[in-house]
GROMACS .gro file of C-alpha atoms in nm:
model
  232
    1UNK     CA    1   2.532  -2.242  -1.031
    2UNK     CA    2   2.685  -1.925  -0.876
    3UNK     CA    3   2.342  -1.829  -0.742
    4UNK     CA    4   2.289  -2.177  -0.597
    5UNK     CA    5   2.631  -2.168  -0.433
    6UNK     CA    6   2.554  -1.832  -0.273
    7UNK     CA    7   2.219  -1.961  -0.145
    8UNK     CA    8   2.372  -2.273   0.013
    9UNK     CA    9   2.649  -2.074   0.179
   10UNK     CA   10   2.397  -1.835   0.332
   11UNK     CA   11   2.178  -2.122   0.455
   12UNK     CA   12   2.466  -2.269   0.655
   13UNK     CA   13   2.516  -1.935   0.829
   14UNK     CA   14   2.185  -2.005   1.005
   15UNK     CA   15   2.212  -2.378   1.076
   16UNK     CA   16   2.338  -2.540   1.396
   17UNK     CA   17   2.701  -2.649   1.367
   18UNK     CA   18   2.617  -3.015   1.424
   19UNK     CA   19   2.321  -3.037   1.184
   20UNK     CA   20   2.351  -3.362   0.990
   21UNK     CA   21   2.004  -3.451   0.860
   22UNK     CA   22   1.867  -3.181   0.631
   23UNK     CA   23   1.543  -3.167   0.431
   24UNK     CA   24   1.517  -2.934   0.130
   25UNK     CA   25   1.147  -2.868   0.070
   26UNK     CA   26   1.043  -2.765  -0.279
   27UNK     CA   27   1.386  -2.863  -0.405
   28UNK     CA   28   1.298  -2.809  -0.771
   29UNK     CA   29   1.577  -2.931  -0.999
   30UNK     CA   30   1.807  -2.984  -0.702
   31UNK     CA   31   2.054  -2.714  -0.798
   32UNK     CA   32   2.064  -2.573  -0.443
   33UNK     CA   33   2.005  -2.912  -0.280
   34UNK     CA   34   2.323  -3.051  -0.432
   35UNK     CA   35   2.519  -2.753  -0.299
   36UNK     CA   36   2.375  -2.808   0.048
   37UNK     CA   37   2.479  -3.174   0.037
   38UNK     CA   38   2.836  -3.081  -0.054
   39UNK     CA   39   2.874  -2.791   0.190
   40UNK     CA   40   2.976  -2.990   0.500
   41UNK     CA   41   3.120  -3.333   0.563
   42UNK     CA   42   2.867  -3.568   0.717
   43UNK     CA   43   2.558  -3.378   0.602
   44UNK     CA   44   2.282  -3.596   0.457
   45UNK     CA   45   2.030  -3.407   0.248
   46UNK     CA   46   1.687  -3.523   0.131
   47UNK     CA   47   1.506  -3.325  -0.137
   48UNK     CA   48   1.131  -3.320  -0.181
   49UNK     CA   49   0.920  -3.172  -0.461
   50UNK     CA   50   0.566  -3.238  -0.579
   51UNK     CA   51   0.640  -3.179  -0.951
   52UNK     CA   52   0.750  -3.507  -1.106
   53UNK     CA   53   0.963  -3.340  -1.377
   54UNK     CA   54   1.145  -3.133  -1.114
   55UNK     CA   55   1.198  -3.435  -0.888
   56UNK     CA   56   1.337  -3.641  -1.177
   57UNK     CA   57   1.588  -3.368  -1.257
   58UNK     CA   58   1.683  -3.333  -0.890
   59UNK     CA   59   1.734  -3.710  -0.869
   60UNK     CA   60   2.002  -3.690  -1.137
   61UNK     CA   61   2.193  -3.455  -0.907
   62UNK     CA   62   2.123  -3.649  -0.584
   63UNK     CA   63   2.052  -4.012  -0.674
   64UNK     CA   64   1.841  -4.189  -0.414
   65UNK     CA   65   1.786  -3.875  -0.208
   66UNK     CA   66   1.480  -3.715  -0.370
   67UNK     CA   67   1.118  -3.782  -0.273
   68UNK     CA   68   0.810  -3.695  -0.479
   69UNK     CA   69   0.569  -3.536  -0.230
   70UNK     CA   70   0.364  -3.227  -0.147
   71UNK     CA   71   0.531  -2.987   0.097
   72UNK     CA   72   0.193  -2.937   0.267
   73UNK     CA   73   0.187  -3.308   0.360
   74UNK     CA   74   0.543  -3.424   0.413
   75UNK     CA   75   0.586  -3.805   0.429
   76UNK     CA   76   0.822  -3.798   0.728
   77UNK     CA   77   0.771  -3.859   1.101
   78UNK     CA   78   0.771  -3.584   1.362
   79UNK     CA   79   1.114  -3.460   1.466
   80UNK     CA   80   1.298  -3.630   1.181
   81UNK     CA   81   1.541  -3.356   1.068
   82UNK     CA   82   1.806  -3.128   1.218
   83UNK     CA   83   1.722  -2.861   0.961
   84UNK     CA   84   1.461  -2.788   0.695
   85UNK     CA   85   1.511  -2.543   0.409
   86UNK     CA   86   1.266  -2.386   0.166
   87UNK     CA   87   1.450  -2.173  -0.090
   88UNK     CA   88   1.236  -1.970  -0.333
   89UNK     CA   89   0.930  -2.171  -0.229
   90UNK     CA   90   0.673  -1.985  -0.020
   91UNK     CA   91   0.615  -1.708  -0.276
   92UNK     CA   92   0.473  -1.975  -0.510
   93UNK     CA   93   0.197  -2.080  -0.269
   94UNK     CA   94  -0.151  -2.009  -0.411
   95UNK     CA   95  -0.297  -1.894  -0.079
   96UNK     CA   96  -0.204  -1.793   0.277
   97UNK     CA   97  -0.350  -2.123   0.395
   98UNK     CA   98  -0.100  -2.309   0.179
   99UNK     CA   99   0.190  -2.109   0.325
  100UNK     CA  100   0.069  -2.187   0.677
  101UNK     CA  101   0.043  -2.555   0.587
  102UNK     CA  102   0.399  -2.565   0.452
  103UNK     CA  103   0.539  -2.386   0.759
  104UNK     CA  104   0.341  -2.619   0.986
  105UNK     CA  105   0.488  -2.926   0.817
  106UNK     CA  106   0.841  -2.789   0.822
  107UNK     CA  107   0.800  -2.723   1.194
  108UNK     CA  108   0.655  -3.068   1.258
  109UNK     CA  109   0.947  -3.260   1.108
  110UNK     CA  110   1.213  -3.056   1.293
  111UNK     CA  111   1.395  -3.204   1.590
  112UNK     CA  112   1.409  -2.995   1.909
  113UNK     CA  113   1.690  -2.747   1.849
  114UNK     CA  114   1.646  -2.781   1.472
  115UNK     CA  115   1.616  -2.482   1.241
  116UNK     CA  116   1.383  -2.400   0.953
  117UNK     CA  117   1.538  -2.164   0.695
  118UNK     CA  118   1.341  -2.002   0.415
  119UNK     CA  119   1.359  -1.716   0.170
  120UNK     CA  120   1.118  -1.428   0.233
  121UNK     CA  121   1.007  -1.123   0.033
  122UNK     CA  122   1.130  -1.270  -0.295
  123UNK     CA  123   0.948  -1.028  -0.526
  124UNK     CA  124   1.069  -0.726  -0.330
  125UNK     CA  125   1.426  -0.856  -0.356
  126UNK     CA  126   1.422  -0.783  -0.728
  127UNK     CA  127   1.366  -0.413  -0.665
  128UNK     CA  128   1.723  -0.282  -0.662
  129UNK     CA  129   1.641   0.085  -0.716
  130UNK     CA  130   1.722   0.083  -1.087
  131UNK     CA  131   1.562   0.277  -1.372
  132UNK     CA  132   1.373  -0.043  -1.457
  133UNK     CA  133   1.224  -0.049  -1.108
  134UNK     CA  134   1.123   0.316  -1.147
  135UNK     CA  135   0.933   0.232  -1.466
  136UNK     CA  136   0.756  -0.061  -1.299
  137UNK     CA  137   0.692   0.107  -0.964
  138UNK     CA  138   0.325   0.188  -1.028
  139UNK     CA  139   0.226  -0.144  -1.186
  140UNK     CA  140  -0.065  -0.333  -1.023
  141UNK     CA  141   0.048  -0.523  -0.714
  142UNK     CA  142  -0.026  -0.869  -0.582
  143UNK     CA  143  -0.009  -1.004  -0.227
  144UNK     CA  144   0.330  -1.137  -0.116
  145UNK     CA  145   0.265  -1.485   0.023
  146UNK     CA  146   0.620  -1.491   0.161
  147UNK     CA  147   0.620  -1.152   0.335
  148UNK     CA  148   0.867  -1.172   0.623
  149UNK     CA  149   0.619  -1.066   0.890
  150UNK     CA  150   0.361  -1.322   0.775
  151UNK     CA  151   0.613  -1.607   0.765
  152UNK     CA  152   0.738  -1.511   1.111
  153UNK     CA  153   0.382  -1.513   1.244
  154UNK     CA  154   0.314  -1.858   1.097
  155UNK     CA  155   0.640  -1.990   1.240
  156UNK     CA  156   0.558  -1.853   1.585
  157UNK     CA  157   0.211  -2.008   1.571
  158UNK     CA  158   0.376  -2.348   1.525
  159UNK     CA  159   0.616  -2.316   1.814
  160UNK     CA  160   0.925  -2.181   1.639
  161UNK     CA  161   1.136  -1.887   1.755
  162UNK     CA  162   1.349  -1.649   1.545
  163UNK     CA  163   1.700  -1.779   1.472
  164UNK     CA  164   1.860  -1.510   1.262
  165UNK     CA  165   1.874  -1.369   0.912
  166UNK     CA  166   2.115  -1.394   0.620
  167UNK     CA  167   2.132  -1.245   0.271
  168UNK     CA  168   2.283  -1.359  -0.056
  169UNK     CA  169   2.308  -1.222  -0.411
  170UNK     CA  170   2.105  -1.359  -0.699
  171UNK     CA  171   2.414  -1.378  -0.915
  172UNK     CA  172   2.337  -1.336  -1.284
  173UNK     CA  173   1.978  -1.222  -1.224
  174UNK     CA  174   2.030  -0.851  -1.278
  175UNK     CA  175   1.769  -0.733  -1.526
  176UNK     CA  176   1.830  -0.543  -1.847
  177UNK     CA  177   1.545  -0.351  -2.011
  178UNK     CA  178   1.530  -0.592  -2.305
  179UNK     CA  179   1.524  -0.897  -2.077
  180UNK     CA  180   1.252  -0.736  -1.865
  181UNK     CA  181   1.037  -0.677  -2.174
  182UNK     CA  182   1.079  -1.045  -2.265
  183UNK     CA  183   0.981  -1.147  -1.911
  184UNK     CA  184   0.680  -0.917  -1.930
  185UNK     CA  185   0.562  -1.073  -2.255
  186UNK     CA  186   0.599  -1.430  -2.123
  187UNK     CA  187   0.388  -1.358  -1.813
  188UNK     CA  188   0.657  -1.324  -1.545
  189UNK     CA  189   0.469  -1.028  -1.396
  190UNK     CA  190   0.146  -1.197  -1.296
  191UNK     CA  191  -0.060  -0.877  -1.272
  192UNK     CA  192   0.035  -0.780  -1.630
  193UNK     CA  193  -0.085  -1.069  -1.850
  194UNK     CA  194   0.084  -1.104  -2.189
  195UNK     CA  195  -0.104  -0.917  -2.458
  196UNK     CA  196  -0.282  -0.691  -2.211
  197UNK     CA  197  -0.275  -0.328  -2.331
  198UNK     CA  198  -0.136  -0.220  -1.993
  199UNK     CA  199   0.148  -0.469  -2.027
  200UNK     CA  200   0.236  -0.320  -2.365
  201UNK     CA  201   0.235   0.027  -2.210
  202UNK     CA  202   0.504  -0.083  -1.965
  203UNK     CA  203   0.692  -0.258  -2.245
  204UNK     CA  204   0.705   0.068  -2.439
  205UNK     CA  205   0.838   0.256  -2.135
  206UNK     CA  206   1.105  -0.008  -2.083
  207UNK     CA  207   1.202   0.008  -2.450
  208UNK     CA  208   1.272   0.380  -2.408
  209UNK     CA  209   1.538   0.321  -2.140
  210UNK     CA  210   1.908   0.350  -2.229
  211UNK     CA  211   2.151   0.056  -2.241
  212UNK     CA  212   1.891  -0.199  -2.338
  213UNK     CA  213   2.121  -0.497  -2.285
  214UNK     CA  214   2.311  -0.381  -1.977
  215UNK     CA  215   2.213  -0.579  -1.667
  216UNK     CA  216   2.125  -0.368  -1.366
  217UNK     CA  217   2.245  -0.484  -1.020
  218UNK     CA  218   2.167  -0.837  -0.905
  219UNK     CA  219   1.884  -0.885  -0.656
  220UNK     CA  220   1.975  -0.966  -0.297
  221UNK     CA  221   1.761  -1.236  -0.135
  222UNK     CA  222   1.680  -1.263   0.235
  223UNK     CA  223   1.676  -1.580   0.443
  224UNK     CA  224   1.504  -1.606   0.779
  225UNK     CA  225   1.577  -1.880   1.030
  226UNK     CA  226   1.336  -2.021   1.291
  227UNK     CA  227   1.434  -2.269   1.562
  228UNK     CA  228   1.231  -2.535   1.742
  229UNK     CA  229   1.316  -2.484   2.110
  230UNK     CA  230   1.452  -2.772   2.309
  231UNK     CA  231   1.244  -2.899   2.599
  232UNK     CA  232   1.304  -2.705   2.924
   0.00000   0.00000   0.00000
């Protein structure tokens, strides 16, 4: 809940003052969506997610305001919303083409003057310069689907212009060595599959760190805003 509150507060730093109709794409369980709906009087928020279990959970938080749909094919007309958000979404896309499709749809459903806000560089946000990060620094990498420069390029290609940046803390997400080992063994690090000998090498290095249960600093996530220009 504290993390969701921080995310919603940061989103509204980038939205137009009069934004009333908001779409939260990839809303998941609705934990941020509910915060967005409560942030300003008169704001009407619709959540959309393609996972039925997620959408059902979100619907318990926002009854009647959650739609089961794919963010690459949004079931809304052009220019429907004052703002569209995608929090912790684009990094999950399986390919660059999927990211482009999501950005294209978010752009399509924006009104002129509307703003699309999304998190970028999620994986990099977890690198806080701790001893844990030093241990993991040379692990195999994977492409960042939500790299800020790529998202900006996709947004520009669909007629959007930059509309600012905001940051917020991932409260309660600071890693401890023991928690990181558990994440490693459940497959959180996609390039280090559970049971892989290399994964166990990193687990042993993490186990040698001091203060096994002390959380290191929380990550700080970055939001980028993109606006659909009004007609000249």
